Short mmCIF file of C-alpha atoms and ligand atoms in Angstrom, two decimals:
data_model
loop_
_atom_site.label_atom_id
_atom_site.label_comp_id
_atom_site.label_asym_id
_atom_site.label_seq_id
_atom_site.Cartn_x
_atom_site.Cartn_y
_atom_site.Cartn_z
CA MET A 1 -0.35 0.47 -0.05
CA ALA A 2 1.48 3.70 -1.20
CA THR A 3 2.91 5.51 2.28
CA ARG A 4 0.86 8.23 3.54
CA SER A 5 1.80 11.32 5.15
CA ILE A 6 0.47 14.20 6.95
CA THR A 7 2.37 16.23 9.43
CA VAL A 8 0.72 18.30 12.70
CA GLN A 9 1.82 20.98 15.15
CA THR A 10 0.81 21.09 18.34
CA SER A 11 1.15 23.91 21.99
CA PRO A 12 2.10 21.79 24.66
CA SER A 13 -0.57 22.23 28.20
CA LEU A 14 0.18 24.37 31.11
CA ALA A 15 -1.79 22.64 34.30
CA LEU A 16 -3.55 25.55 36.09
CA ILE A 17 -5.36 23.13 38.20
CA LYS A 18 -2.68 19.98 38.36
CA TYR A 19 -3.45 16.35 37.90
CA TRP A 20 -0.41 14.42 39.41
CA GLY A 21 -1.52 10.68 40.50
CA LYS A 22 -3.37 8.06 39.08
CA SER A 23 -6.91 6.51 40.04
CA ASP A 24 -5.94 3.58 37.07
CA ILE A 25 -2.76 2.82 36.64
CA GLY A 26 -3.12 0.81 33.03
CA LYS A 27 -5.52 2.74 31.79
CA ASN A 28 -3.75 6.21 32.46
CA LEU A 29 -7.30 8.01 34.32
CA PRO A 30 -6.16 10.87 36.20
CA ALA A 31 -7.10 10.83 40.16
CA THR A 32 -7.37 14.56 39.57
CA SER A 33 -9.51 16.83 37.40
CA SER A 34 -6.91 19.84 36.02
CA LEU A 35 -7.57 22.86 34.40
CA ALA A 36 -5.21 23.47 31.65
CA VAL A 37 -4.45 26.81 29.19
CA THR A 38 -2.60 25.75 25.72
CA LEU A 39 0.37 27.82 25.23
CA ASP A 40 0.70 30.24 22.46
CA GLY A 41 4.48 30.14 20.28
CA LEU A 42 5.53 27.25 21.88
CA PHE A 43 4.92 23.85 19.52
CA THR A 44 5.49 20.45 18.78
CA GLU A 45 5.41 19.07 14.94
CA THR A 46 5.38 15.65 13.78
CA THR A 47 4.94 13.85 10.71
CA ILE A 48 3.30 11.26 10.67
CA SER A 49 3.62 8.38 8.14
CA THR A 50 2.53 4.83 7.18
CA SER A 51 4.60 2.76 7.41
CA GLU A 52 5.86 -1.73 8.36
CA THR A 53 6.92 -1.22 11.87
CA ASP A 54 5.58 1.88 14.93
CA LEU A 55 8.79 4.02 15.03
CA VAL A 56 9.15 6.91 16.50
CA ILE A 57 11.77 9.73 16.42
CA VAL A 58 11.89 12.45 19.08
CA ASP A 59 14.30 15.74 17.59
CA GLY A 60 16.53 13.08 16.31
CA LYS A 61 16.95 10.77 18.01
CA GLN A 62 14.90 6.72 18.11
CA ALA A 63 12.38 6.58 21.00
CA PRO A 64 11.94 3.56 23.69
CA GLN A 65 9.10 1.47 22.01
CA GLU A 66 7.41 0.51 25.16
CA ARG A 67 6.72 3.89 25.94
CA TYR A 68 4.29 4.43 22.72
CA ALA A 69 3.36 0.50 22.64
CA PRO A 70 0.06 1.27 24.86
CA PHE A 71 -0.46 3.91 22.63
CA PHE A 72 -0.94 2.44 19.24
CA ASN A 73 -1.98 -0.40 20.33
CA ASN A 74 -5.50 1.12 21.61
CA LEU A 75 -5.39 3.63 18.82
CA ARG A 76 -5.29 1.08 16.50
CA LYS A 77 -8.24 -1.44 18.12
CA GLN A 78 -9.78 2.20 18.41
CA TYR A 79 -10.26 2.55 14.80
CA GLY A 80 -10.12 -1.04 13.93
CA THR A 81 -7.04 -0.29 11.84
CA HIS A 82 -3.59 -3.21 11.42
CA SER A 83 -1.77 0.33 10.44
CA LYS A 84 1.69 1.24 11.80
CA PHE A 85 3.12 4.46 12.13
CA SER A 86 7.04 5.86 11.49
CA ILE A 87 6.68 9.41 13.33
CA ASP A 88 9.09 12.62 13.49
CA SER A 89 8.69 15.20 15.86
CA ARG A 90 10.56 18.06 16.87
CA SER A 91 10.40 20.51 19.59
CA ASN A 92 10.85 24.58 19.47
CA PHE A 93 11.48 24.05 23.24
CA PRO A 94 13.86 21.79 25.65
CA ALA A 95 11.91 18.39 25.78
CA SER A 96 11.37 16.37 29.39
CA ALA A 97 12.32 19.13 31.52
CA GLY A 98 8.99 20.24 32.79
CA LEU A 99 7.63 21.51 29.75
CA ALA A 100 4.95 19.12 29.34
CA SER A 101 6.44 18.25 25.38
CA SER A 102 4.79 14.97 26.51
CA SER A 103 1.84 16.63 26.25
CA SER A 104 2.36 18.36 22.64
CA GLY A 105 3.94 15.23 21.43
CA PHE A 106 0.93 12.67 21.91
CA ALA A 107 -1.44 15.09 20.86
CA ALA A 108 0.13 16.23 17.97
CA LEU A 109 0.76 11.83 17.27
CA ALA A 110 -3.18 10.99 18.88
CA TYR A 111 -4.38 14.06 16.31
CA GLY A 112 -2.46 13.11 13.14
CA CYS A 113 -2.74 9.67 12.81
CA ALA A 114 -6.40 9.10 13.51
CA LYS A 115 -6.52 11.46 10.98
CA LEU A 116 -4.94 9.99 9.29
CA ILE A 117 -7.46 6.63 9.59
CA ASP A 118 -10.24 9.12 8.99
CA PRO A 119 -10.59 12.37 8.27
CA ASN A 120 -13.50 13.18 10.34
CA ALA A 121 -12.04 11.53 13.01
CA GLU A 122 -13.91 13.24 16.88
CA GLU A 123 -11.74 15.30 19.06
CA THR A 124 -13.29 13.47 22.26
CA VAL A 125 -12.00 9.93 20.92
CA ILE A 126 -8.75 11.75 19.47
CA SER A 127 -8.50 12.79 23.14
CA GLU A 128 -8.91 9.55 25.00
CA CYS A 129 -6.40 8.50 22.16
CA ALA A 130 -4.22 10.97 23.62
CA ARG A 131 -4.27 10.07 27.21
CA LEU A 132 -3.82 6.75 26.21
CA GLY A 133 -0.04 7.92 25.35
CA SER A 134 0.16 10.31 28.00
CA ALA A 135 -3.11 12.35 30.16
CA SER A 136 -2.08 15.76 29.94
CA ALA A 137 -1.75 15.47 25.94
CA ALA A 138 -5.45 14.27 26.38
CA ARG A 139 -6.18 18.71 27.27
CA ALA A 140 -3.78 19.26 24.32
CA VAL A 141 -5.36 18.44 21.85
CA TYR A 142 -7.70 21.90 22.39
CA GLY A 143 -6.83 25.11 22.09
CA GLY A 144 -7.73 27.37 24.93
CA PHE A 145 -8.28 26.34 27.83
CA THR A 146 -8.94 23.13 28.56
CA ILE A 147 -10.40 20.56 31.33
CA LEU A 148 -9.65 16.77 32.46
CA PRO A 149 -11.98 15.83 35.46
CA ARG A 150 -10.47 12.88 37.68
CA ASN A 151 -10.96 9.48 35.91
CA GLY A 152 -12.45 11.30 32.75
CA ALA A 153 -12.02 9.43 29.32
CA TYR A 154 -11.21 13.11 27.25
CA ALA A 155 -10.73 15.89 28.32
CA GLN A 156 -12.75 19.02 26.81
CA GLN A 157 -12.41 22.38 25.63
CA ILE A 158 -14.01 25.18 29.04
CA LEU A 159 -13.68 28.15 26.90
CA GLU A 160 -11.90 29.56 23.85
CA LYS A 161 -8.72 31.31 23.25
CA SER A 162 -10.16 34.23 23.14
CA HIS A 163 -12.00 34.89 26.32
CA TRP A 164 -8.99 35.96 27.88
CA PRO A 165 -7.28 38.16 25.21
CA GLU A 166 -5.23 40.22 28.05
CA LEU A 167 -3.88 36.13 29.92
CA ARG A 168 -0.04 36.13 29.31
CA ILE A 169 2.11 33.39 30.76
CA ILE A 170 6.40 34.11 31.00
CA ILE A 171 8.08 30.90 30.83
CA ALA A 172 10.86 30.90 32.26
CA ILE A 173 13.62 27.93 31.11
CA THR A 174 15.67 28.12 34.29
CA LYS A 175 17.65 24.37 33.02
CA SER A 176 17.21 23.13 29.59
CA SER A 177 19.03 19.88 30.35
CA GLU A 178 16.37 16.18 30.91
CA LYS A 179 15.25 15.79 33.52
CA LYS A 180 16.45 12.39 35.52
CA ILE A 181 12.72 11.37 36.67
CA ALA A 182 9.76 11.45 34.63
CA SER A 183 6.84 12.94 35.90
CA ARG A 184 4.74 8.82 35.46
CA GLU A 185 8.05 7.45 38.05
CA ALA A 186 7.38 10.52 39.99
CA MET A 187 3.76 10.96 40.48
CA GLU A 188 3.59 6.76 41.14
CA ALA A 189 6.42 7.26 44.14
CA ALA A 190 3.93 10.00 45.95
CA ARG A 191 1.60 8.02 45.35
CA LYS A 192 2.57 5.00 47.22
CA THR A 193 4.76 6.73 49.43
CA SER A 194 3.88 10.36 49.89
CA PRO A 195 2.06 10.62 53.48
CA TYR A 196 0.42 13.91 52.16
CA TYR A 197 -1.00 12.00 48.94
CA ALA A 198 -4.20 11.05 50.15
CA GLU A 199 -4.89 14.45 50.85
CA TRP A 200 -3.63 16.05 47.65
CA ILE A 201 -6.30 14.12 45.91
CA ALA A 202 -8.60 14.54 49.01
CA GLN A 203 -8.48 18.88 48.47
CA SER A 204 -7.51 19.02 44.27
CA GLU A 205 -11.16 18.80 43.41
CA GLU A 206 -12.27 22.08 45.67
CA LEU A 207 -9.14 23.57 44.16
CA PHE A 208 -10.39 22.76 40.42
CA LEU A 209 -14.29 23.90 41.15
CA HIS A 210 -12.88 27.29 41.96
CA ALA A 211 -10.51 27.81 39.73
CA VAL A 212 -12.65 27.03 36.65
CA ALA A 213 -15.01 30.01 38.07
CA ALA A 214 -12.56 32.75 38.83
CA CYS A 215 -11.28 31.45 34.83
CA LYS A 216 -14.52 31.55 32.94
CA LYS A 217 -14.95 35.33 34.89
CA ARG A 218 -11.53 36.43 33.86
CA ASP A 219 -10.48 37.27 37.57
CA LEU A 220 -6.72 36.46 38.09
CA ASP A 221 -6.76 37.67 42.13
CA VAL A 222 -8.77 34.56 42.48
CA LEU A 223 -7.62 32.24 39.64
CA GLY A 224 -4.18 33.09 41.20
CA PRO A 225 -3.99 31.97 44.50
CA LEU A 226 -5.51 28.68 43.70
CA MET A 227 -2.92 27.89 41.10
CA ARG A 228 -0.37 28.45 43.76
CA GLN A 229 -2.20 26.04 46.62
CA SER A 230 -2.55 22.86 43.46
CA TYR A 231 0.83 23.42 42.73
CA LEU A 232 2.49 23.50 45.71
CA MET A 233 0.51 20.63 46.95
CA MET A 234 1.83 18.94 44.21
CA PHE A 235 4.61 19.34 45.53
CA SER A 236 4.44 18.51 48.54
CA THR A 237 3.48 15.02 47.91
CA MET A 238 7.41 14.46 45.70
CA PHE A 239 8.78 16.49 49.09
CA THR A 240 7.78 13.92 51.07
CA SER A 241 7.57 10.91 49.36
CA THR A 242 10.30 8.01 49.55
CA PRO A 243 12.87 8.59 48.14
CA PRO A 244 11.49 12.99 48.17
CA VAL A 245 11.91 14.17 44.12
CA PHE A 246 13.23 17.32 43.78
CA TYR A 247 13.09 19.29 40.33
CA TRP A 248 13.88 22.08 41.82
CA GLU A 249 17.08 24.89 41.33
CA PRO A 250 17.82 28.22 42.80
CA GLU A 251 16.42 29.62 40.34
CA SER A 252 13.49 28.01 40.46
CA ILE A 253 13.18 29.75 44.12
CA ALA A 254 14.42 32.97 42.78
CA LEU A 255 11.73 33.18 40.50
CA ILE A 256 9.13 32.07 43.50
CA LYS A 257 10.24 34.73 45.30
CA ALA A 258 10.31 37.05 42.51
CA CYS A 259 6.85 36.75 42.23
CA GLU A 260 6.27 37.32 45.69
CA ASP A 261 7.41 40.15 45.93
CA LEU A 262 5.88 41.86 42.67
CA ARG A 263 2.31 40.41 43.90
CA GLU A 264 3.52 42.35 47.16
CA ASN A 265 3.88 45.82 45.30
CA GLY A 266 1.00 45.22 43.50
CA TYR A 267 1.53 43.03 40.65
CA SER A 268 -0.52 39.91 39.49
CA ALA A 269 2.24 37.17 38.66
CA TRP A 270 1.62 33.87 40.18
CA GLU A 271 3.47 31.49 38.86
CA THR A 272 3.23 27.45 38.47
CA MET A 273 5.76 24.48 37.90
CA ASP A 274 5.42 21.34 36.63
CA ALA A 275 7.71 17.87 36.45
CA GLY A 276 11.00 20.41 36.27
CA PRO A 277 12.94 22.92 37.65
CA GLN A 278 10.87 26.15 34.63
CA VAL A 279 8.66 28.51 36.29
CA LYS A 280 5.85 29.57 34.39
CA ILE A 281 4.54 33.43 35.57
CA VAL A 282 0.64 33.85 34.59
CA CYS A 283 -0.14 37.33 34.87
CA LEU A 284 -1.73 40.04 32.13
CA GLU A 285 -0.63 41.85 28.84
CA ARG A 286 0.20 45.50 30.50
CA ASN A 287 2.32 44.05 33.43
CA VAL A 288 4.08 41.88 31.09
CA SER A 289 7.71 44.46 30.43
CA HIS A 290 7.62 45.39 33.92
CA ILE A 291 7.72 41.91 35.22
CA LEU A 292 9.92 40.34 32.38
CA GLU A 293 12.58 43.40 34.07
CA THR A 294 11.98 42.26 37.48
CA LEU A 295 12.36 38.52 36.50
CA LYS A 296 15.69 39.15 34.62
CA LYS A 297 17.21 40.95 37.27
CA ARG A 298 16.71 38.24 39.36
CA SER A 299 17.58 35.56 37.40
CA PRO A 300 20.14 36.43 34.99
CA GLY A 301 21.03 33.43 33.55
CA THR A 302 17.19 32.24 32.63
CA THR A 303 16.05 32.21 29.36
CA PHE A 304 12.45 33.67 29.05
CA MET A 305 9.55 33.35 26.35
CA ILE A 306 5.65 34.85 25.95
CA SER A 307 3.02 33.09 25.67
CA GLN A 308 -0.43 33.29 25.49
CA PRO A 309 -3.90 30.53 24.96
CA GLY A 310 -3.02 29.08 22.00
CA ASN A 311 -4.65 26.93 19.23
CA GLY A 312 -5.78 23.45 19.26
CA PRO A 313 -3.69 21.63 16.81
CA LEU A 314 -2.38 22.63 12.56
CA ILE A 315 -2.05 20.02 10.04
CA ARG A 316 0.88 21.80 7.88
C1 DP6 B 1 2.87 18.19 36.50
O1 DP6 B 1 1.01 13.46 31.33
O2 DP6 B 1 3.44 13.34 31.89
O3 DP6 B 1 2.71 18.60 34.23
O4 DP6 B 1 0.37 10.64 31.75
O5 DP6 B 1 1.65 9.60 32.84
O6 DP6 B 1 2.26 10.35 30.78
P1 DP6 B 1 1.51 10.86 31.81
O7 DP6 B 1 1.93 12.10 33.17
P2 DP6 B 1 2.26 13.39 32.34
O8 DP6 B 1 2.14 14.39 33.65
C2 DP6 B 1 1.58 15.81 33.99
C3 DP6 B 1 2.22 16.12 35.16
C4 DP6 B 1 2.43 17.59 35.51
C5 DP6 B 1 0.56 18.09 35.78
C6 DP6 B 1 -0.64 18.19 34.81
O9 DP6 B 1 0.45 18.53 33.47
O10 DP6 B 1 -1.69 18.51 34.50
#
């Protein structure tokens, strides 16, 4: 059969309220509800071709087959096909460094493979396929603001990117090397060993519900403290795992402190972090230049990118 190809561009999904922990490991179902925004300007570009065998190349390197096998097997089952796929994927931001590269990576894979098989593939089915690869990827198959409910099979878009045009996300890249512990391993260690894990699961739903309401109202002063509580509770489960997981670097703390000082001076700058040392600062367009100037002074070696709510997958 003739080879068919498609090229897809997807942006990563930044969680404002975090998914951390699984309610079913085999099915990769999330134990907490997450609220996220798809990031404009950062992207993964993936070319997918039908092939004799499954082969995944990420940033020029062959990726381990076992990481992708459950995804491909489920996709074939879902769409009733025997097709195999050859993948070539590149991102314009560092991979596996806590910048949600697995969200944009698996979203591109799910979207591209599904569209190759069935041009009318439904978004919720694509999201479900993406989740089997990486749960955060279930959200990255949409633009704007998204949710993935706890135990949810697929994510949904709750608000278009145009809902909050003033919102900005400053991405502070403190260190771009690959992390030593994958988020998948770290969340599993937290589930098994952290005495705070049960409390994190118990409290995160309330944070999620309030954050969704704040996002709908475009109220950053309400959303910000909820975001902060979410990422700090998530990290508390890592710090208290055995052995502990510690992704932060001195620059991460310098940036957290800088945000605290900015807020004391009346600037709404709310940081969040994921499984890595990078810091993402959520703020409003009118304050970006002052906030950026302050952050640069406080962490001179850091690279900054400015993002805003972005689009879902694009076929190139
Ligand atoms: C901290 O989606 O990478 O970024 O489902 O095991 O692949 P797997 O995990 P992954 O975890 C993301 C965790 C997070 C928070 C979030 O994006 O909600």
